[in-house]
Tab-separated table of C-alpha atoms in Angstrom:
chain	number	residue	atom	x	y	z
K	1	MET	CA	-2.318	-5.071	-11.214
K	2	LYS	CA	-4.451	-1.983	-11.812
K	3	LYS	CA	-6.650	-2.983	-8.900
K	4	LEU	CA	-3.594	-3.336	-6.687
K	5	ARG	CA	-2.535	0.227	-7.549
K	6	LEU	CA	-6.039	1.384	-6.722
K	7	PHE	CA	-5.602	-0.172	-3.285
K	8	PHE	CA	-2.308	1.737	-2.980
K	9	LEU	CA	-4.127	4.949	-3.810
K	10	ALA	CA	-7.029	4.206	-1.468
K	11	PHE	CA	-4.765	3.456	1.506
K	12	ILE	CA	-2.628	6.536	0.868
K	13	LEU	CA	-5.670	8.808	0.628
K	14	LEU	CA	-7.283	7.263	3.703
K	15	ALA	CA	-4.044	7.769	5.645
K	16	LEU	CA	-3.823	11.383	4.437
K	17	ILE	CA	-7.409	12.180	5.425
K	18	LEU	CA	-6.771	10.830	8.931
K	19	GLN	CA	-3.374	12.540	9.063
K	20	SER	CA	-4.833	15.950	8.254
K	21	THR	CA	-7.750	15.657	10.669
K	22	VAL	CA	-7.800	13.398	13.731
K	23	VAL	CA	-4.124	12.419	14.106
K	24	ASP	CA	-3.420	15.736	15.877
K	25	LEU	CA	-5.362	14.398	18.860
K	26	PHE	CA	-2.780	11.644	19.313
K	27	ARG	CA	0.280	13.814	19.789
K	28	VAL	CA	2.778	12.495	22.317
K	29	TYR	CA	5.322	15.086	23.502
K	30	ASN	CA	4.064	17.231	20.639
K	31	ILE	CA	4.932	14.580	18.067
K	32	LYS	CA	2.334	12.949	15.870
K	33	PRO	CA	2.899	9.841	13.764
K	34	ASP	CA	3.082	10.034	9.972
K	35	LEU	CA	0.432	7.637	8.695
K	36	VAL	CA	1.062	8.349	5.009
K	37	LEU	CA	4.732	7.534	5.443
K	38	LEU	CA	3.736	4.392	7.314
K	39	VAL	CA	1.644	3.211	4.343
K	40	VAL	CA	4.456	4.094	1.902
K	41	ILE	CA	6.971	2.067	3.907
K	42	PHE	CA	4.586	-0.889	4.287
K	43	LEU	CA	3.947	-0.946	0.538
K	44	GLY	CA	7.651	-0.592	-0.269
K	45	PHE	CA	8.533	-3.447	2.079
K	46	MET	CA	5.803	-5.677	0.668
K	47	TYR	CA	6.177	-4.924	-3.045
K	48	GLY	CA	9.745	-3.747	-3.618
K	49	LYS	CA	11.643	-0.621	-4.639
K	50	ARG	CA	9.604	0.290	-7.707
K	51	ASP	CA	6.238	0.122	-6.008
K	52	GLY	CA	7.733	1.709	-2.898
K	53	MET	CA	8.823	4.675	-4.964
K	54	LEU	CA	5.447	4.858	-6.698
K	55	ALA	CA	3.706	4.881	-3.316
K	56	GLY	CA	6.248	7.440	-2.072
K	57	PHE	CA	5.596	9.704	-5.029
K	58	LEU	CA	1.805	9.523	-4.685
K	59	GLY	CA	1.864	9.887	-0.887
K	60	GLY	CA	4.299	12.790	-1.103
K	61	LEU	CA	2.411	14.577	-3.856
K	62	PHE	CA	-0.944	14.374	-2.070
K	63	SER	CA	0.616	15.389	1.264
K	64	ASP	CA	2.246	18.390	-0.379
K	65	LEU	CA	-1.015	19.401	-2.033
K	66	ALA	CA	-2.827	19.060	1.300
K	67	ALA	CA	-0.150	21.129	3.070
K	68	GLY	CA	-0.382	23.798	0.358
K	69	SER	CA	3.272	24.767	0.188
K	70	TYR	CA	6.695	23.538	-0.933
K	71	ILE	CA	5.360	21.007	-3.421
K	72	GLY	CA	8.072	18.349	-3.715
K	73	LEU	CA	9.266	18.352	-0.121
K	74	ASN	CA	7.227	15.321	0.887
K	75	ILE	CA	7.646	13.729	-2.538
K	76	MET	CA	11.423	13.622	-2.070
K	77	SER	CA	11.339	12.433	1.520
K	78	TYR	CA	8.689	9.746	0.900
K	79	LEU	CA	10.442	8.582	-2.274
K	80	ALA	CA	13.586	7.957	-0.247
K	81	ALA	CA	11.651	5.990	2.383
K	82	GLY	CA	9.743	3.962	-0.230
K	83	TYR	CA	12.979	3.073	-1.999
K	84	LEU	CA	14.740	2.107	1.229
K	85	ALA	CA	11.826	-0.038	2.422
K	86	GLY	CA	11.720	-1.669	-1.015
K	87	MET	CA	15.350	-2.725	-0.625
K	88	GLY	CA	14.209	-4.957	2.222
K	89	GLU	CA	11.606	-6.743	0.108
K	90	ASN	CA	13.722	-9.716	-0.944
K	91	ASN	CA	16.070	-9.725	2.022
K	92	PHE	CA	13.765	-10.111	4.995
K	93	TYR	CA	10.698	-12.068	6.005
K	94	LYS	CA	7.788	-9.868	5.113
K	95	ASP	CA	5.406	-11.460	7.585
K	96	ASN	CA	7.585	-10.589	10.566
K	97	VAL	CA	6.114	-7.630	12.421
K	98	PHE	CA	9.344	-6.831	14.268
K	99	VAL	CA	11.384	-6.740	11.062
K	100	ALA	CA	8.735	-4.470	9.550
K	101	SER	CA	8.933	-2.250	12.621
K	102	VAL	CA	12.717	-1.891	12.323
K	103	ILE	CA	12.409	-1.150	8.583
K	104	CYS	CA	9.770	1.440	9.429
K	105	VAL	CA	11.964	3.147	12.029
K	106	ILE	CA	14.916	3.300	9.612
K	107	GLY	CA	12.719	4.412	6.701
K	108	THR	CA	11.104	7.148	8.805
K	109	LEU	CA	14.513	8.325	10.077
K	110	LEU	CA	15.755	8.629	6.495
K	111	SER	CA	12.593	10.317	5.261
K	112	GLN	CA	12.496	12.892	8.063
K	113	LEU	CA	16.219	13.529	7.685
K	114	VAL	CA	15.758	14.277	3.972
K	115	TYR	CA	12.867	16.589	4.929
K	116	TYR	CA	15.003	18.368	7.521
K	117	LEU	CA	17.913	18.854	5.096
K	118	LEU	CA	15.559	20.262	2.471
K	119	LEU	CA	14.147	22.658	5.080
K	120	LEU	CA	17.657	23.879	5.840
K	121	PHE	CA	18.131	24.394	2.117
K	122	LEU	CA	14.928	26.464	2.069
K	123	ILE	CA	16.299	28.522	4.986
K	124	VAL	CA	13.446	27.578	7.296
K	125	ASP	CA	14.692	28.120	10.827
K	126	VAL	CA	14.704	24.733	12.571
K	127	PRO	CA	16.906	24.458	15.673
K	128	VAL	CA	19.023	21.278	15.511
K	129	LEU	CA	17.646	19.861	18.765
K	130	HIS	CA	14.072	20.363	17.624
K	131	GLY	CA	14.932	18.737	14.308
K	132	ILE	CA	16.416	15.696	16.045
K	133	LYS	CA	13.430	15.504	18.390
K	134	ILE	CA	11.019	15.381	15.457
K	135	ILE	CA	13.106	12.957	13.373
K	136	VAL	CA	13.610	10.466	16.222
K	137	GLY	CA	10.151	11.028	17.708
K	138	VAL	CA	8.274	10.330	14.471
K	139	ALA	CA	10.498	7.293	13.773
K	140	LEU	CA	9.757	5.752	17.171
K	141	TYR	CA	6.056	6.548	16.975
K	142	ASN	CA	5.815	5.029	13.485
K	143	GLY	CA	7.824	1.991	14.626
K	144	PHE	CA	5.394	1.478	17.500
K	145	LEU	CA	2.359	1.831	15.235
K	146	THR	CA	3.880	-0.733	12.867
K	147	LEU	CA	3.703	-3.296	15.666
K	148	ILE	CA	-0.031	-2.686	15.861
K	149	LEU	CA	-0.990	-2.073	12.226
K	150	TYR	CA	1.422	-4.002	10.006
K	151	ARG	CA	-0.031	-7.476	10.542
K	152	TRP	CA	-3.489	-6.253	9.645
K	153	PHE	CA	-2.203	-4.388	6.600
K	154	TYR	CA	-0.155	-7.383	5.426
K	155	MET	CA	-3.040	-9.840	5.860
K	156	PHE	CA	-5.348	-7.531	3.926
K	157	PHE	CA	-3.149	-7.807	0.829
K	158	VAL	CA	-2.606	-11.554	1.361
K	159	SER	CA	-6.365	-12.109	1.604
K	160	LYS	CA	-6.895	-10.201	-1.638
K	161	GLY	CA	-4.232	-12.339	-3.327
K	162	TYR	CA	-1.994	-9.377	-4.106
K	163	LEU	CA	1.227	-10.393	-2.422
K	164	LYS	CA	3.957	-11.595	-4.751
K	165	ASP	CA	5.549	-13.804	-2.147
K	166	VAL	CA	3.258	-15.029	0.591
K	167	ASP	CA	5.331	-16.088	3.561
K	168	VAL	CA	2.542	-17.048	5.897
J	1	MET	CA	27.650	5.712	-20.698
J	2	SER	CA	27.346	2.883	-18.191
J	3	ASP	CA	24.066	2.085	-16.433
J	4	ASN	CA	25.360	3.373	-13.115
J	5	TYR	CA	26.272	6.756	-14.555
J	6	LYS	CA	22.886	6.945	-16.237
J	7	LYS	CA	21.144	6.275	-12.934
J	8	ILE	CA	23.216	8.875	-11.102
J	9	LEU	CA	22.456	11.404	-13.841
J	10	ILE	CA	18.715	10.715	-13.643
J	11	VAL	CA	18.725	11.010	-9.845
J	12	ALA	CA	20.676	14.291	-10.058
J	13	ILE	CA	18.221	15.709	-12.610
J	14	VAL	CA	15.212	14.640	-10.512
J	15	ILE	CA	16.673	16.184	-7.336
J	16	THR	CA	17.529	19.443	-9.131
J	17	LEU	CA	14.045	19.716	-10.636
J	18	ALA	CA	12.457	18.890	-7.277
J	19	ILE	CA	14.476	21.572	-5.511
J	20	PHE	CA	13.426	24.157	-8.092
J	21	MET	CA	9.806	23.125	-7.683
J	22	ILE	CA	9.989	23.218	-3.862
J	23	ARG	CA	11.501	26.710	-3.937
J	24	ALA	CA	8.936	27.967	-6.433
J	25	THR	CA	5.955	26.731	-4.441
J	26	HIS	CA	6.353	28.633	-1.177
J	27	LEU	CA	3.279	29.431	0.883
J	28	GLU	CA	2.439	32.939	-0.304
J	29	ARG	CA	1.895	32.673	-4.050
J	30	GLU	CA	-0.912	32.229	-6.577
J	31	ILE	CA	-2.445	28.783	-6.228
J	32	THR	CA	-2.416	26.548	-9.299
J	33	VAL	CA	-5.248	24.652	-10.998
J	34	PRO	CA	-4.125	21.168	-9.803
J	35	GLU	CA	-4.068	22.475	-6.218
J	36	ILE	CA	-7.574	23.898	-6.564
J	37	ALA	CA	-8.782	20.605	-8.084
J	38	PHE	CA	-7.191	18.582	-5.286
J	39	LYS	CA	-8.754	20.836	-2.665
J	40	TYR	CA	-12.196	20.408	-4.237
J	41	ILE	CA	-11.952	16.628	-4.138
J	42	PHE	CA	-10.184	16.314	-0.784
J	43	THR	CA	-12.065	18.846	1.377
J	44	PRO	CA	-15.437	17.002	1.594
J	45	PHE	CA	-13.627	13.943	2.978
J	46	GLN	CA	-11.808	16.087	5.559
J	47	MET	CA	-15.102	17.715	6.553
J	48	ALA	CA	-16.740	14.321	6.949
J	49	VAL	CA	-13.942	13.025	9.188
J	50	VAL	CA	-13.963	16.202	11.302
J	51	ALA	CA	-17.744	15.873	11.701
J	52	ILE	CA	-17.241	12.270	12.885
J	53	GLU	CA	-14.420	13.435	15.179
J	54	ASN	CA	-16.656	16.074	16.784
J	55	ALA	CA	-19.536	13.625	17.115
J	56	GLY	CA	-17.099	11.140	18.666
J	57	LYS	CA	-15.941	13.707	21.220
J	58	SER	CA	-19.549	14.438	22.247
J	59	GLY	CA	-20.234	10.699	22.304
J	60	ILE	CA	-17.294	9.970	24.587
J	61	SER	CA	-18.259	12.682	27.067
J	62	PHE	CA	-21.821	11.390	26.872
J	63	LEU	CA	-20.632	7.849	27.612
J	64	ILE	CA	-18.558	9.066	30.551
J	65	SER	CA	-21.617	10.805	31.942
J	66	LEU	CA	-23.614	7.631	31.427
J	67	LYS	CA	-21.082	5.609	33.365
J	68	ASP	CA	-21.262	8.038	36.290
J	69	LEU	CA	-25.014	7.912	36.185
J	70	ALA	CA	-25.059	4.134	36.165
J	71	GLU	CA	-23.200	4.125	39.489
J	72	GLU	CA	-25.647	6.580	40.996
J	73	ASN	CA	-28.668	4.824	39.644
J	74	LYS	CA	-28.078	1.347	40.940
J	75	LYS	CA	-31.027	1.716	43.283
J	76	LEU	CA	-33.264	3.474	40.815
J	77	LYS	CA	-35.701	2.123	38.275
J	78	GLU	CA	-35.362	2.086	34.488
J	79	GLU	CA	-37.522	5.155	34.158
J	80	VAL	CA	-35.290	7.212	36.401
J	81	ARG	CA	-32.244	5.948	34.539
J	82	GLN	CA	-33.759	7.212	31.329
J	83	LEU	CA	-34.259	10.607	32.906
J	84	ARG	CA	-30.709	10.678	34.145
J	85	SER	CA	-29.480	9.858	30.684
J	86	GLU	CA	-31.515	12.772	29.376
J	87	LEU	CA	-29.921	14.928	32.036
J	88	ALA	CA	-26.474	13.870	30.883
J	89	LYS	CA	-27.413	14.895	27.394
J	90	MET	CA	-28.658	18.241	28.729
J	91	GLU	CA	-25.374	18.710	30.558
J	92	GLU	CA	-23.526	18.240	27.292
J	93	TYR	CA	-25.798	20.787	25.628
J	94	LYS	CA	-25.228	23.143	28.562
J	95	ILE	CA	-21.471	22.974	28.168
J	96	GLN	CA	-21.804	23.457	24.430
J	97	ASN	CA	-24.213	26.337	25.022
J	98	LYS	CA	-21.830	27.991	27.475
J	99	ARG	CA	-18.959	27.735	25.008
J	100	LEU	CA	-21.037	29.163	22.165
J	101	LYS	CA	-22.285	31.938	24.454
J	102	GLU	CA	-18.697	32.865	25.291
J	103	LEU	CA	-17.922	33.023	21.586
J	104	LEU	CA	-21.017	35.150	21.020
J	105	GLN	CA	-20.134	37.491	23.889
J	106	TYR	CA	-16.686	37.857	22.426
J	107	LYS	CA	-18.204	38.667	19.069
J	108	GLU	CA	-20.548	41.208	20.665
J	109	PHE	CA	-17.691	42.726	22.623
J	110	THR	CA	-15.623	43.213	19.514
J	111	ILE	CA	-18.535	44.259	17.306
J	112	ASP	CA	-17.638	47.984	17.442
J	113	ASN	CA	-14.024	47.305	16.680
J	114	TYR	CA	-13.911	44.351	14.328
J	115	ASP	CA	-16.081	42.609	11.837
J	116	LEU	CA	-15.706	38.921	12.569
J	117	ILE	CA	-16.684	35.780	10.706
J	118	SER	CA	-16.727	32.514	12.620
J	119	ALA	CA	-15.211	29.483	10.928
J	120	GLY	CA	-14.789	25.800	11.718
J	121	VAL	CA	-11.433	24.033	11.509
J	122	ILE	CA	-11.669	21.239	8.938
J	123	GLY	CA	-8.045	20.265	8.418
J	124	ARG	CA	-4.558	20.460	9.855
J	125	ASN	CA	-1.104	20.308	8.308
J	126	PRO	CA	-0.172	16.645	7.859
J	127	SER	CA	3.476	17.113	8.855
J	128	ASN	CA	5.192	17.645	12.190
J	129	TRP	CA	7.304	20.489	10.825
J	130	PHE	CA	4.752	23.139	9.927
J	131	SER	CA	1.608	24.496	11.593
J	132	THR	CA	-1.292	25.388	9.353
J	133	ILE	CA	-5.010	24.741	9.543
J	134	THR	CA	-7.763	24.741	6.943
J	135	ILE	CA	-11.021	26.551	7.757
J	136	ASN	CA	-14.428	26.146	6.149
J	137	ARG	CA	-14.697	29.756	4.954
J	138	GLY	CA	-13.254	31.108	1.750
J	139	MET	CA	-13.491	33.665	-0.995
J	140	GLN	CA	-17.283	33.344	-1.122
J	141	ASP	CA	-17.461	34.482	2.529
J	142	GLY	CA	-15.244	37.487	1.912
J	143	ILE	CA	-12.042	35.958	3.252
J	144	LYS	CA	-8.844	37.463	1.865
J	145	PRO	CA	-5.136	36.723	2.349
J	146	ASN	CA	-3.490	38.330	5.416
J	147	MET	CA	-6.710	38.576	7.417
J	148	THR	CA	-6.145	38.011	11.129
J	149	VAL	CA	-7.500	34.841	12.722
J	150	LEU	CA	-8.211	34.733	16.457
J	151	VAL	CA	-10.225	33.097	19.233
J	152	PRO	CA	-11.360	34.683	22.517
J	153	GLU	CA	-8.173	33.416	24.208
J	154	GLY	CA	-5.853	35.155	21.760
J	155	LEU	CA	-4.168	35.312	18.359
J	156	VAL	CA	-4.276	32.214	16.145
J	157	GLY	CA	-2.577	33.345	12.931
J	158	ARG	CA	-3.315	34.834	9.543
J	159	VAL	CA	-4.936	33.693	6.309
J	160	VAL	CA	-2.395	32.809	3.624
J	161	ILE	CA	-4.213	30.911	0.875
J	162	VAL	CA	-7.875	31.419	-0.033
J	163	HIS	CA	-9.945	28.954	-2.062
J	164	SER	CA	-13.614	29.484	-2.929
J	165	ASN	CA	-14.986	27.677	0.149
J	166	THR	CA	-11.932	27.109	2.315
J	167	ALA	CA	-8.840	28.989	3.437
J	168	LYS	CA	-5.447	28.050	4.786
J	169	VAL	CA	-4.344	29.745	8.003
J	170	LEU	CA	-0.692	30.014	9.002
J	171	LEU	CA	-0.583	29.598	12.790
J	172	ILE	CA	1.661	31.715	14.994
J	173	THR	CA	3.390	28.465	16.038
J	174	ASP	CA	4.737	27.944	12.480
J	175	PRO	CA	8.474	28.676	12.122
J	176	ARG	CA	7.743	30.756	9.003
J	177	MET	CA	5.542	33.130	10.975
J	178	GLY	CA	6.655	36.429	12.520
J	179	VAL	CA	4.354	38.704	14.525
J	180	GLY	CA	5.218	42.212	15.647
J	181	ALA	CA	4.598	42.192	19.408
J	182	VAL	CA	5.134	44.111	22.632
J	183	VAL	CA	5.371	43.072	26.261
J	184	GLN	CA	2.174	44.619	27.536
J	185	GLN	CA	3.410	45.826	30.939
J	186	THR	CA	6.691	47.371	29.760
J	187	ARG	CA	5.866	48.082	26.075
J	188	LEU	CA	9.117	46.386	25.027
J	189	PRO	CA	8.907	45.611	21.296
J	190	GLY	CA	9.985	42.358	19.678
J	191	VAL	CA	9.024	39.732	17.123
J	192	VAL	CA	7.176	36.566	18.095
J	193	ARG	CA	8.136	33.485	16.086
J	194	GLY	CA	6.921	29.901	16.033
J	195	VAL	CA	9.131	27.015	17.057
J	196	THR	CA	9.273	23.999	14.748
J	197	GLY	CA	7.404	20.996	16.077
J	198	SER	CA	5.961	22.767	19.074
J	199	CYS	CA	2.447	24.086	19.463
J	200	GLU	CA	3.004	25.008	23.089
J	201	ARG	CA	5.976	27.369	22.807
J	202	LEU	CA	6.806	30.561	20.942
J	203	LYS	CA	9.929	32.704	20.918
J	204	MET	CA	9.972	36.471	21.276
J	205	LEU	CA	13.093	37.764	19.560
J	206	HIS	CA	15.006	41.055	19.432
J	207	LEU	CA	14.178	42.162	22.989
J	208	PRO	CA	16.625	44.813	24.240
J	209	LYS	CA	19.292	43.279	26.454
J	210	ASP	CA	19.378	45.925	29.159
J	211	THR	CA	15.754	45.492	30.256
J	212	GLN	CA	14.286	43.184	32.833
J	213	ILE	CA	11.816	40.628	31.581
J	214	LYS	CA	9.667	38.883	34.155
J	215	ARG	CA	7.785	35.617	34.148
J	216	ASN	CA	4.032	35.863	33.424
J	217	GLN	CA	4.276	39.192	31.627
J	218	VAL	CA	1.764	39.258	28.810
J	219	VAL	CA	2.737	39.587	25.157
J	220	VAL	CA	0.290	41.302	22.770
J	221	THR	CA	0.411	42.289	19.109
J	222	SER	CA	2.040	45.668	18.483
J	223	GLY	CA	0.119	46.520	15.320
J	224	LEU	CA	3.384	47.235	13.521
J	225	GLY	CA	3.581	45.783	10.040
J	226	GLY	CA	-0.076	46.421	9.379
J	227	VAL	CA	-1.185	42.779	9.282
J	228	TYR	CA	-2.475	42.273	12.816
J	229	PRO	CA	-4.612	44.745	14.760
J	230	LYS	CA	-2.955	46.131	17.880
J	231	GLY	CA	-3.478	44.623	21.328
J	232	ILE	CA	-4.453	41.013	20.575
J	233	ARG	CA	-3.219	38.674	23.293
J	234	ILE	CA	-0.526	36.224	22.204
J	235	GLY	CA	0.862	34.545	25.315
J	236	ARG	CA	2.703	34.865	28.596
J	237	ILE	CA	6.446	34.925	29.130
J	238	LEU	CA	7.967	31.870	30.809
J	239	LYS	CA	11.639	32.858	30.833
J	240	ALA	CA	14.189	34.988	29.025
J	241	TYR	CA	17.788	34.396	28.045
J	242	ASN	CA	20.500	36.091	25.954
J	243	ASP	CA	20.546	35.318	22.240
J	244	PRO	CA	23.743	33.814	20.744
J	245	SER	CA	24.930	37.189	19.415
J	246	GLY	CA	24.726	38.635	22.930
J	247	LEU	CA	23.034	41.800	21.678
J	248	PHE	CA	19.426	40.904	22.449
J	249	GLN	CA	17.323	38.748	24.709
J	250	ILE	CA	14.998	35.946	23.668
J	251	ALA	CA	11.870	35.241	25.683
J	252	GLU	CA	10.112	31.903	25.725
J	253	VAL	CA	6.381	32.510	25.416
J	254	GLU	CA	3.525	30.140	26.189
J	255	PRO	CA	0.597	30.896	23.846
J	256	PHE	CA	-2.831	31.517	25.384
J	257	VAL	CA	-4.486	29.507	22.639
J	258	ASP	CA	-4.606	25.718	22.880
J	259	PHE	CA	-3.617	24.911	19.310
J	260	LYS	CA	-4.182	21.186	19.735
J	261	ARG	CA	-7.865	21.679	20.347
J	262	LEU	CA	-8.828	24.393	17.896
J	263	GLU	CA	-12.330	23.708	16.600
J	264	TYR	CA	-13.730	27.169	15.844
J	265	VAL	CA	-11.967	30.447	15.047
J	266	PHE	CA	-12.860	34.006	14.089
J	267	VAL	CA	-11.528	35.749	11.013
J	268	VAL	CA	-11.221	39.534	11.282
J	269	THR	CA	-12.647	40.846	8.028
J	270	GLU	CA	-12.665	44.528	8.975
J	271	VAL	CA	-10.934	46.575	11.677
J	272	TYR	CA	-12.838	49.712	12.774
J	273	ASN	CA	-10.731	50.676	15.757
J	274	PRO	CA	-7.093	49.638	15.438
J	275	GLU	CA	-6.235	51.022	18.887
J	276	ILE	CA	-8.388	48.555	20.861
J	277	ASN	CA	-6.693	46.550	23.571
J	278	LEU	CA	-8.506	43.241	23.801
J	279	LEU	CA	-6.861	42.278	27.080
J	280	GLU	CA	-8.371	45.240	28.887
J	281	GLY	CA	-11.665	44.613	27.150
J	282	MET	CA	-11.888	40.990	28.188
J	283	GLU	CA	-11.011	41.727	31.781
């Protein structure tokens, strides 16, 4: 189990390194995907609410430390997404890429919405239309990336023997 | 107390604590030990990826050149092809050389007015909501908070957090940023602010309503506020419209700097002549 958590940590850190460096090159209409959130949602969907929240906490904490301000903002938004994705663990087929993609879109929508609401609370000026553009844009981008990356991610954990319920 | 109530109570406590923590950790504050430790561990990985990214960019342009050459060289022998490949490499060096020369000229041009330190961009803000970058210069290089960061094209932002070897720069496209500015042609004062989720648009606020604002007018720093030197180019006006209160106008400004492709920047460590107008100088 410890090794599994190390994999969690490794994937989150890898996603964060890419997110804070090269991902900016892949902006579409000024929106970039959120790779850390993607990993959090994948892990939540594959391992359940508890592990989803653990991944959300770690991903959020490291993202906040990398951003250098408002420590807790990403923790809260990723926690919500990890928990939501974890709710799908026992209710859907985990090997289905399209189901994972829908979960990812919904999880990202929730996470970005929490982020937006917290920004309003912090009195950061975000016009509503811009907020909606980011929330929906990131959700769609992440949903699209899930179609490409989820299968590979899922098979990695299956091949290592770390999936509780192998549906393949 | 039932389990449900307990859960709700725990969630409420966690949210309250989180909100306190978020509020307490705004951008301009003393950095804490865990943050410094994280930066120490994380930065080398960022630098490695950025180095690969830059090598990749050169590699791609090199490959494109190679493809072009292959078409030209169908009739030529292997030896000539080798030479062509060398030429492609030279071309890449030439472009790089030209870019570095421009940076150097800019540095020489500003030498009497500013003391500049060049810095490489090694990290960007992970989220879509804020715009910050991390540069590979820090306290050891004499970088201090509030120093102006610019490139030959115009203003980039200001330093907000300084670590020993790195520093965080708040870009002018960040919604938390405000820059005292004037429209260069008419000297109309205003404040330039970032727009969330957009690195291609800025807003110039508090422009007097009874004045005419034209497309393509240039916006430069006003020097008011004491953070930014006067006369640094910011962007050009695209359009203007009345603000919701009806008392002022808001201008949409396109920044001169391409924030998506920032690789190198200059940090102004000393200002000798605050009255310089860089636009006139560059032209």
